[in-house]
PDB file of C-alpha atoms in Angstrom:
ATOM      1  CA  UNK Q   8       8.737   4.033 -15.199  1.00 37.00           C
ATOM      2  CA  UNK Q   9       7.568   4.818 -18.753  1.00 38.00           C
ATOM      3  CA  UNK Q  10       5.793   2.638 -21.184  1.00 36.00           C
ATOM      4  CA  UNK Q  11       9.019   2.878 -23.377  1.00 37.00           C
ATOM      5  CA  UNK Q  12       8.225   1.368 -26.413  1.00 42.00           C
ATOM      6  CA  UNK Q  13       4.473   1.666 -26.757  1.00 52.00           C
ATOM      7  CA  UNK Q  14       3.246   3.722 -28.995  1.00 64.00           C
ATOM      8  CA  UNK Q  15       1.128   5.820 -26.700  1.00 79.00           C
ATOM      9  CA  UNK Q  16      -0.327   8.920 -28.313  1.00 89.00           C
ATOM     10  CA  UNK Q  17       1.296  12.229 -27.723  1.00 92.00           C
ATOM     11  CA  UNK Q  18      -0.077  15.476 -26.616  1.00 95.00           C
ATOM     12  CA  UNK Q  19       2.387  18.172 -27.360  1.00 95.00           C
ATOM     13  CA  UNK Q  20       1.765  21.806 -26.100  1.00 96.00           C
ATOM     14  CA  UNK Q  21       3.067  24.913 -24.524  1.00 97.00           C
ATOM     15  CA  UNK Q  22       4.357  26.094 -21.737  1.00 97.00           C
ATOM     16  CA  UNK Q  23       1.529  27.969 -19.918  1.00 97.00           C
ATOM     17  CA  UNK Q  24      -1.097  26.805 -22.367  1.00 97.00           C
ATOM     18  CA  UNK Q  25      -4.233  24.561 -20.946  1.00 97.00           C
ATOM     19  CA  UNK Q  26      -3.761  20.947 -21.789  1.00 97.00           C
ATOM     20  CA  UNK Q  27      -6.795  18.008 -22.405  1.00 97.00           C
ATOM     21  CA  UNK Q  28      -5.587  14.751 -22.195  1.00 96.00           C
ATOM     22  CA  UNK Q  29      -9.210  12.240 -23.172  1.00 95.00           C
ATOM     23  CA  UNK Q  30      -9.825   8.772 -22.368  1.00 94.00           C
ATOM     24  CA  UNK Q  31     -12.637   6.335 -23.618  1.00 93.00           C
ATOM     25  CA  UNK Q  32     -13.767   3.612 -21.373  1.00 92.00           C
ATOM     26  CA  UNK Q  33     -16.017   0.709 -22.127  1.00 89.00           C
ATOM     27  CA  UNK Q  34     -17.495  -0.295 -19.327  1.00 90.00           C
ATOM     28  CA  UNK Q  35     -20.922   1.576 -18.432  1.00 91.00           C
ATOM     29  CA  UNK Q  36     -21.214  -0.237 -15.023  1.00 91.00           C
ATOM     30  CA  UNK Q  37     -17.555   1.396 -13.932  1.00 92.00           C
ATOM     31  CA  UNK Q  38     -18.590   4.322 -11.328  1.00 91.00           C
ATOM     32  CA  UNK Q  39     -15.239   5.438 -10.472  1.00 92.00           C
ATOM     33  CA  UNK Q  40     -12.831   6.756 -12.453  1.00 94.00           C
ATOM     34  CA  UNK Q  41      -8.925   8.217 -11.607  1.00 94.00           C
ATOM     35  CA  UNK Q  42      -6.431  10.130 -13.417  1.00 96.00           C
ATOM     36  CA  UNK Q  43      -2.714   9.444 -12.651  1.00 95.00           C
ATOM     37  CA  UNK Q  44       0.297  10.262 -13.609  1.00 96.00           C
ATOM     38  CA  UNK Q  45       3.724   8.892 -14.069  1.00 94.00           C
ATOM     39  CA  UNK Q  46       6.711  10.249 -14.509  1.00 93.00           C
ATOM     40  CA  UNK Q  47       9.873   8.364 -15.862  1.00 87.00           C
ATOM     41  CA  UNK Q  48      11.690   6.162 -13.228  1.00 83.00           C
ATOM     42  CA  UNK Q  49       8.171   6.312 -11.233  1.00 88.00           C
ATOM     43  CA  UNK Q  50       5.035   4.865 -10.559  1.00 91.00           C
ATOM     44  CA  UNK Q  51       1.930   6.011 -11.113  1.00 93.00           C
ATOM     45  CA  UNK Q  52       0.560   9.080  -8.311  1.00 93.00           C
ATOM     46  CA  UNK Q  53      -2.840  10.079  -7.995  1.00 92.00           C
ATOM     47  CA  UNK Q  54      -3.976  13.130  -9.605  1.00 94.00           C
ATOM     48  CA  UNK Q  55      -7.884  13.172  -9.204  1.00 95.00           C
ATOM     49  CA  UNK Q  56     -10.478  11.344  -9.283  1.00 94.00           C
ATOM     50  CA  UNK Q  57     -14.144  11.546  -9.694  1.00 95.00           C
ATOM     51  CA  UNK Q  58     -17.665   9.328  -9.177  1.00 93.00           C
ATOM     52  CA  UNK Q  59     -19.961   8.312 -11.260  1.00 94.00           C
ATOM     53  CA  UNK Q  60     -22.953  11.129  -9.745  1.00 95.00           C
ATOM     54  CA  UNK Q  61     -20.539  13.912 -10.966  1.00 96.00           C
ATOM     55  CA  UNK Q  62     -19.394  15.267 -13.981  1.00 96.00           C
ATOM     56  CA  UNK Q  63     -16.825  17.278 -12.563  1.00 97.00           C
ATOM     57  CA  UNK Q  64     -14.245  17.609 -10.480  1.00 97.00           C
ATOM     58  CA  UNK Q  65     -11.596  20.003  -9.653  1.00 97.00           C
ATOM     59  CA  UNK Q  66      -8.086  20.100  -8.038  1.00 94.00           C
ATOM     60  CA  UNK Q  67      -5.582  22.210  -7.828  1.00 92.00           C
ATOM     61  CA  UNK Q  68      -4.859  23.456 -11.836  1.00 96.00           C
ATOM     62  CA  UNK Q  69      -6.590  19.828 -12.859  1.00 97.00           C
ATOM     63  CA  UNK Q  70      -9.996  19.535 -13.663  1.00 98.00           C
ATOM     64  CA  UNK Q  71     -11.799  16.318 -14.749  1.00 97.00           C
ATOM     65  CA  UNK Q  72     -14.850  15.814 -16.927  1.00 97.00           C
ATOM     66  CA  UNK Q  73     -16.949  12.500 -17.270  1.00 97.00           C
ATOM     67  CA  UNK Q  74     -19.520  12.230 -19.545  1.00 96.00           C
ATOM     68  CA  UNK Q  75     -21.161   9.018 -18.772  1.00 94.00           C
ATOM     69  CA  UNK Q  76     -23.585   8.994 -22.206  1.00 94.00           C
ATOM     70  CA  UNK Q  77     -20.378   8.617 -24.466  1.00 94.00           C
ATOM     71  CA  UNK Q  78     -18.407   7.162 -21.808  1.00 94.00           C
ATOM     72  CA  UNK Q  79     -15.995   9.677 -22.060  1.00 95.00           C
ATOM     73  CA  UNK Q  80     -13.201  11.120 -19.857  1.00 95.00           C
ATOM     74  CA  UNK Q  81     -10.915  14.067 -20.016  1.00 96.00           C
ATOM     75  CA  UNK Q  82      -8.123  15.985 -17.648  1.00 97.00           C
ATOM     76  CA  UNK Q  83      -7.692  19.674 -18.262  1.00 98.00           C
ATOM     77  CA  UNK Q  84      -4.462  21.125 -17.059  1.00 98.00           C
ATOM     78  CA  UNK Q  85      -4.563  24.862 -16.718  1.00 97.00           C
ATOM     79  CA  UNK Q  86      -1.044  26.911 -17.223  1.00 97.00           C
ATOM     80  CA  UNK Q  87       0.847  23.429 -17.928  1.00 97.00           C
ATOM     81  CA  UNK Q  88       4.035  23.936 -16.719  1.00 96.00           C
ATOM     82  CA  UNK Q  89       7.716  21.982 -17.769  1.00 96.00           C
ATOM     83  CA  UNK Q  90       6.676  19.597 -14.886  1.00 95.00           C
ATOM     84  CA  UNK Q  91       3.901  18.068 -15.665  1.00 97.00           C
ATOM     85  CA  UNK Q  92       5.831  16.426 -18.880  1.00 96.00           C
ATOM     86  CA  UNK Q  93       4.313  12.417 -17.653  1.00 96.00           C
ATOM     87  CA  UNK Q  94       2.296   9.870 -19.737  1.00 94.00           C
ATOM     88  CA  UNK Q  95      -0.816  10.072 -17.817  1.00 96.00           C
ATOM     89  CA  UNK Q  96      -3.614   7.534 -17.428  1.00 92.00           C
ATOM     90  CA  UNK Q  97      -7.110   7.207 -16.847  1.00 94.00           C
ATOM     91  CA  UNK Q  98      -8.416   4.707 -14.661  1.00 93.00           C
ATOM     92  CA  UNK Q  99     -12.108   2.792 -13.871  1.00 92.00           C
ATOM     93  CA  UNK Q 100     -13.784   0.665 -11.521  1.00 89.00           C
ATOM     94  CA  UNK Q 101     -17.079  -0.815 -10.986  1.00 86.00           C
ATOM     95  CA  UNK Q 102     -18.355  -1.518  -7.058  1.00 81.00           C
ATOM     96  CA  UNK Q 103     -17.644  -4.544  -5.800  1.00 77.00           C
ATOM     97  CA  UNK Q 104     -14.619  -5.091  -8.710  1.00 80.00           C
ATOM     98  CA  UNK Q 105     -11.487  -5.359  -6.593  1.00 77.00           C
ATOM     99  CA  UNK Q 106      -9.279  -4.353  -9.049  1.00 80.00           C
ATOM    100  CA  UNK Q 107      -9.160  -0.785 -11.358  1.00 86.00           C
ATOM    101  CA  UNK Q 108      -8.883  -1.229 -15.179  1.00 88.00           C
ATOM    102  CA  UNK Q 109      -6.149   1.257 -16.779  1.00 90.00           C
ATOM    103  CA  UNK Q 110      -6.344   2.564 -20.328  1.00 88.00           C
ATOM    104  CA  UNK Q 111      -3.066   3.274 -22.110  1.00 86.00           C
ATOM    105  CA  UNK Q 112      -1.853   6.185 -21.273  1.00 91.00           C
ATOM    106  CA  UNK Q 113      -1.325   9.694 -22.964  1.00 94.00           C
ATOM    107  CA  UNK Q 114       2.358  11.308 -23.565  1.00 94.00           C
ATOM    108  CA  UNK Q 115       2.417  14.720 -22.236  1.00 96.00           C
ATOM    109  CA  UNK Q 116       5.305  17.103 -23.693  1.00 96.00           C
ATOM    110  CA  UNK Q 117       5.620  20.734 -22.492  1.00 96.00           C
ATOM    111  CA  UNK Q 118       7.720  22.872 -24.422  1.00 93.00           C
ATOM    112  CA  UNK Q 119       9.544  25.478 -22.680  1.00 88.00           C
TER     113      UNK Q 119
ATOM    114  CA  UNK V   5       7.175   9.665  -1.458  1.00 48.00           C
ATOM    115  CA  UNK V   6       4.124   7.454  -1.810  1.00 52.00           C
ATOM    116  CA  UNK V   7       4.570   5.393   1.028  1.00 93.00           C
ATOM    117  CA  UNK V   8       4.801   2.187  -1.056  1.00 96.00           C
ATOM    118  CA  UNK V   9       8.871   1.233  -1.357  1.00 96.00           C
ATOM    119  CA  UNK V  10       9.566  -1.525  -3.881  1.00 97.00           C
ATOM    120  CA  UNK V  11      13.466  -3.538  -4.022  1.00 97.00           C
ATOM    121  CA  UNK V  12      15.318  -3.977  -5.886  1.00 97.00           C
ATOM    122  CA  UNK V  13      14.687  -0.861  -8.365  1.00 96.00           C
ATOM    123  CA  UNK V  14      16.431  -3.092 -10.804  1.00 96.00           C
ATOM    124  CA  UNK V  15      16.967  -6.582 -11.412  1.00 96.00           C
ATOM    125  CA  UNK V  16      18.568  -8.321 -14.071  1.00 96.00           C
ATOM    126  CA  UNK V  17      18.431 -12.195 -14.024  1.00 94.00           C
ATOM    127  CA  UNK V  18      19.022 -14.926 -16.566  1.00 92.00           C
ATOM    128  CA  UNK V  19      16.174 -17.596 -17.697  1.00 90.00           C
ATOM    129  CA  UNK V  20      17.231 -20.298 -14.687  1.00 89.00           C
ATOM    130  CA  UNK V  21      17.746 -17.725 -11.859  1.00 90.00           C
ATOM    131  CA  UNK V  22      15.135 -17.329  -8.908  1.00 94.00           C
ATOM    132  CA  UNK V  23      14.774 -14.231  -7.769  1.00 96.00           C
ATOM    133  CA  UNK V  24      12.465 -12.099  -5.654  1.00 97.00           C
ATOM    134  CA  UNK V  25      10.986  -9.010  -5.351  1.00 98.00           C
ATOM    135  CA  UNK V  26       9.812  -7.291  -2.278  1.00 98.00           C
ATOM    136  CA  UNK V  27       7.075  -4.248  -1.628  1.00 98.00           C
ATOM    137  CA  UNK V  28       6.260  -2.715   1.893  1.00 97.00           C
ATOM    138  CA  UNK V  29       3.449  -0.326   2.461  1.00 97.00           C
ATOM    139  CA  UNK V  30       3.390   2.216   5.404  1.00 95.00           C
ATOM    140  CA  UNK V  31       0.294   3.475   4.888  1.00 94.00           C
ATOM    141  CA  UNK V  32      -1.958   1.084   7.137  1.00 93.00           C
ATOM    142  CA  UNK V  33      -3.629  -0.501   3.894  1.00 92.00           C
ATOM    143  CA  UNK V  34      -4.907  -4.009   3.865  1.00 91.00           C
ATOM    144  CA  UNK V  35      -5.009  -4.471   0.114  1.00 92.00           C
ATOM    145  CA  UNK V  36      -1.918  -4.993  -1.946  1.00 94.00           C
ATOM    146  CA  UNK V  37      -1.823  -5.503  -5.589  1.00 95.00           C
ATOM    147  CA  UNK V  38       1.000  -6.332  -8.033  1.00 96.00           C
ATOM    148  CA  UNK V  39       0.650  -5.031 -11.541  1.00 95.00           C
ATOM    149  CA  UNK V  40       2.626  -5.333 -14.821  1.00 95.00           C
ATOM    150  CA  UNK V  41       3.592  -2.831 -17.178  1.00 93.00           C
ATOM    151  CA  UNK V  42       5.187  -3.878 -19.907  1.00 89.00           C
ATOM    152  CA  UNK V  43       6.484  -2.116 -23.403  1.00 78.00           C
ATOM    153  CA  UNK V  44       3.557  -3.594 -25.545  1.00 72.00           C
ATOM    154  CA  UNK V  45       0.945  -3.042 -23.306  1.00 79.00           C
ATOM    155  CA  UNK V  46      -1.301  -0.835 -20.986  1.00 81.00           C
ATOM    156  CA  UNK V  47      -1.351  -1.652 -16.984  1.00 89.00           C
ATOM    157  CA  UNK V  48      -2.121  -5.605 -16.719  1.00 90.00           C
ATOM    158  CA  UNK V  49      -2.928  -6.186 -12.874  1.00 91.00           C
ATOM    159  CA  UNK V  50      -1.486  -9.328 -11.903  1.00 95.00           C
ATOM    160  CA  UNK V  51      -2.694 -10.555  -8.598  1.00 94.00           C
ATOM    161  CA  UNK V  52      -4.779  -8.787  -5.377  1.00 92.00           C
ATOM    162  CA  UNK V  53      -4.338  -9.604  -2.099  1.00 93.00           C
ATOM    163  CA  UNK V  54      -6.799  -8.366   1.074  1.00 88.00           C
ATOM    164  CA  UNK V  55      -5.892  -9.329   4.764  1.00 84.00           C
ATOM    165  CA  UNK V  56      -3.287 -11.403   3.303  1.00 84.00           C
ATOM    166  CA  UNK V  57      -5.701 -13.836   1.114  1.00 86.00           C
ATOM    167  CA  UNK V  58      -5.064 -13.680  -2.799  1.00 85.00           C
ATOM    168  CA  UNK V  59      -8.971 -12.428  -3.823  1.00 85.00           C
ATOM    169  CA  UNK V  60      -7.521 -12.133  -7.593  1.00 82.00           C
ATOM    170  CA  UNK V  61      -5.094 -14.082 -10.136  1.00 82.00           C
ATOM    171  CA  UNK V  62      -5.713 -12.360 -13.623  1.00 82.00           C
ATOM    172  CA  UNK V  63      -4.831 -15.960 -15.339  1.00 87.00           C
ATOM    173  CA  UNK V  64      -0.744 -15.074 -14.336  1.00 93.00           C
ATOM    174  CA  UNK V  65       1.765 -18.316 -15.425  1.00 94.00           C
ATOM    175  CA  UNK V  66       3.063 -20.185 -12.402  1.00 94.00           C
ATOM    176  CA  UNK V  67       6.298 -18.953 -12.857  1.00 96.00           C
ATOM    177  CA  UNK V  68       4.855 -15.774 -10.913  1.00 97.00           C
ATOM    178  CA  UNK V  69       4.729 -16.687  -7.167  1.00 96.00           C
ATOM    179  CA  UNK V  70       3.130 -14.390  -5.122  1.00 96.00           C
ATOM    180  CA  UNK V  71       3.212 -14.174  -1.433  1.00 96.00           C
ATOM    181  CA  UNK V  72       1.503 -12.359   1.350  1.00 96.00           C
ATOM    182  CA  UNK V  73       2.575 -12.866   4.637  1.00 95.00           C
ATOM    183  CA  UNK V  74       0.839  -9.615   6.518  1.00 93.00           C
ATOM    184  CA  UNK V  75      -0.583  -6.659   5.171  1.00 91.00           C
ATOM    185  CA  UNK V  76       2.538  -4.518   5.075  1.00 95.00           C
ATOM    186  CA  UNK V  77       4.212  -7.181   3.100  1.00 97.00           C
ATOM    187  CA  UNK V  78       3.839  -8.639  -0.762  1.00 97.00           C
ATOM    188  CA  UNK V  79       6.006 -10.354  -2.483  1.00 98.00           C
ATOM    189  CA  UNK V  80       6.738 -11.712  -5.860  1.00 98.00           C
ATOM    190  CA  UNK V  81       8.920 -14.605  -6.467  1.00 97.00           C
ATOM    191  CA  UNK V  82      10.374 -15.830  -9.920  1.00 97.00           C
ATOM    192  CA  UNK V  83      11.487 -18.492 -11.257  1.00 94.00           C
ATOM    193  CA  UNK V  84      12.428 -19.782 -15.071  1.00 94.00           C
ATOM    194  CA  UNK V  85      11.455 -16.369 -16.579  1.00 94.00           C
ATOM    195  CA  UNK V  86      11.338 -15.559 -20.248  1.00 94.00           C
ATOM    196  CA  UNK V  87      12.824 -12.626 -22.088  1.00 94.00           C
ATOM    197  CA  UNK V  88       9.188 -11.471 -22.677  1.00 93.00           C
ATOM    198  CA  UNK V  89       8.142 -11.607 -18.654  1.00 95.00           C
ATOM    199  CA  UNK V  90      10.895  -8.509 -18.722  1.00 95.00           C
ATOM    200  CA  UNK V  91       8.592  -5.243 -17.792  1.00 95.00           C
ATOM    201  CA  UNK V  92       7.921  -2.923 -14.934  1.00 95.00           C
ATOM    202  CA  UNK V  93       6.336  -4.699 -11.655  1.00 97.00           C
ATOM    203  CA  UNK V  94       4.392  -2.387  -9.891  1.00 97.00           C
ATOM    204  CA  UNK V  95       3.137  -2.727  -6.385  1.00 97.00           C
ATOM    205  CA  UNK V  96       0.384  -1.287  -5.388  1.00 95.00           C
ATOM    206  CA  UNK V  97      -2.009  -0.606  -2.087  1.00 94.00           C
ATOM    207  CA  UNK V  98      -5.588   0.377  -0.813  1.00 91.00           C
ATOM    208  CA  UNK V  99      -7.482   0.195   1.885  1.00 87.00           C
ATOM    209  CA  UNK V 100      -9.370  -2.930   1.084  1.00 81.00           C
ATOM    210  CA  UNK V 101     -10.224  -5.258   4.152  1.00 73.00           C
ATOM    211  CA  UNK V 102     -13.641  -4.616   5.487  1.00 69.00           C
ATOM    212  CA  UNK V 103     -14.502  -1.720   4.029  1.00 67.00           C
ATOM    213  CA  UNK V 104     -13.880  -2.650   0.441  1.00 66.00           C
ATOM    214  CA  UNK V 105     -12.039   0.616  -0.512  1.00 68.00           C
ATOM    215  CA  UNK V 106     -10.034  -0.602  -3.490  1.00 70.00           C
ATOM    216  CA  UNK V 107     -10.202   2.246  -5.663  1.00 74.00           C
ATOM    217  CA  UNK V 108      -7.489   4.380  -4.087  1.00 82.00           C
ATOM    218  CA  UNK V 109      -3.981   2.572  -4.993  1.00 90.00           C
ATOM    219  CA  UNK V 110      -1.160   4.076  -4.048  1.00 92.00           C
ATOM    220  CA  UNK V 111       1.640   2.854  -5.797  1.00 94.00           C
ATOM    221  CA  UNK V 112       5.207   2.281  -5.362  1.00 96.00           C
ATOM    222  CA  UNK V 113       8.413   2.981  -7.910  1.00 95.00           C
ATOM    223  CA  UNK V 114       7.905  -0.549  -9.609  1.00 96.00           C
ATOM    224  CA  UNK V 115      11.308  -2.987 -10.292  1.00 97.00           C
ATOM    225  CA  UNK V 116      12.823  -2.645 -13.687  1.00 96.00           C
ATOM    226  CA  UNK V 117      12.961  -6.538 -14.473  1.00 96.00           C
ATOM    227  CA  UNK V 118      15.617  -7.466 -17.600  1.00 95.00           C
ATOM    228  CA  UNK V 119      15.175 -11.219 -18.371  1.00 95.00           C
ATOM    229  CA  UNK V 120      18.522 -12.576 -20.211  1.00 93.00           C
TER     230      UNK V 120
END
């Protein structure tokens, strides 16, 4: 289920070190934004997700930030573990928009 | 398990083959979305469906049939395919219908599509 081929960028870090994966958006009207992740042979699964009157939002070891001034997105993963090796995306909407707008994606690889 | 099941997982058909493939949700949604995710490119959402009416068609070639025939059910037939239409197909689901939830998609495995 991987974007094989495209060259997505590629975060690289340690086991048990925090990760930030960031995503631009261009849309200043979008007011909901999602974080997903996919794994190879998968499809995408919700991670989190956050609206536009917050600036964060946190899960279990996830955390997302928006910063709506610079249109700006990021997902912290605390302790990243072997597991969460995915290319994740970020995701927006605007009300009333029936459909979500996906960036490209970010390459997650977790050395053991 | 997301509750969205997509078949086949893989498909591999020549140029003048028709073909179909089939997504179920389970998850009481009323919105169903196909999506296309190809090697060159990011997520390109394909068509939207909400109480089985198309609401979207993202400018997809007519060689893309879609079909709705109750909220559980999307489908995508195929027909004269080119090498480049080979990608991931994703389906997708949300709540939709009245309450306009489309945010939420759940989505299901996708179908590996290799056009000869």
């Amino acid at each position: 289920g991987e974007s094989v081929g495209l060259h997505l960028p590629t975060l690289s870090v340690q086991e048990g070190d925090n990760s930030i994966i960031n995503c631009a958006y261009s849309n200043s009207a979008s007011d909901y934004f999602i974080w997903y992740k996919q794994e190879s042979g998968k499809g995408p699964q919700f991670i989190i997700d956050i609206r536009s009157n917050m600036d964060k939002r946190q899960g279990q070891r996830v955390t997302v930030l928006l910063n709506k001034t610079v249109k700006h997105l990021s997902l912290q993963i605390a302790a990243t573990q072997p597991g969460d090796s995915a290319v994740y995306f970020c995701a927006e909407n605007e009300t009333g928009r029936r459909a979500l707008t996906f960036g490209s994606g970010t390459r997650l690889q977790v050395q053991p | 398990e997301t509750g969205v099941t997509q078949t086949p997982r893989h498909l591999v058909m020549g140029m003048t083959n028709k073909k179909s493939l089939k997504c179920e949700q389970h998850l009481g949604h009323n919105a169903m979305y196909w999506y296309k995710q190809s090697a060159k490119k990011p997520l390109e959402l394909m068509f939207v469906y909400n109480f089985k009416e198309q609401t979207e068609n993202n400018s997809v070639p007519s060689r893309f049939s879609p079909e709705c025939p109750n909220s559980s059910h999307l489908f995508l037939h195929l027909h004269t395919l080119q090498p480049e239409d080979s990608a991931l197909y994703l389906c997708a689901s949300s709540q939709g219908g009245l309450s306009g939830i489309y945010n939420e998609q759940f989505f299901g495995p996708g179908t590996r599509l290799t056009v000869l």
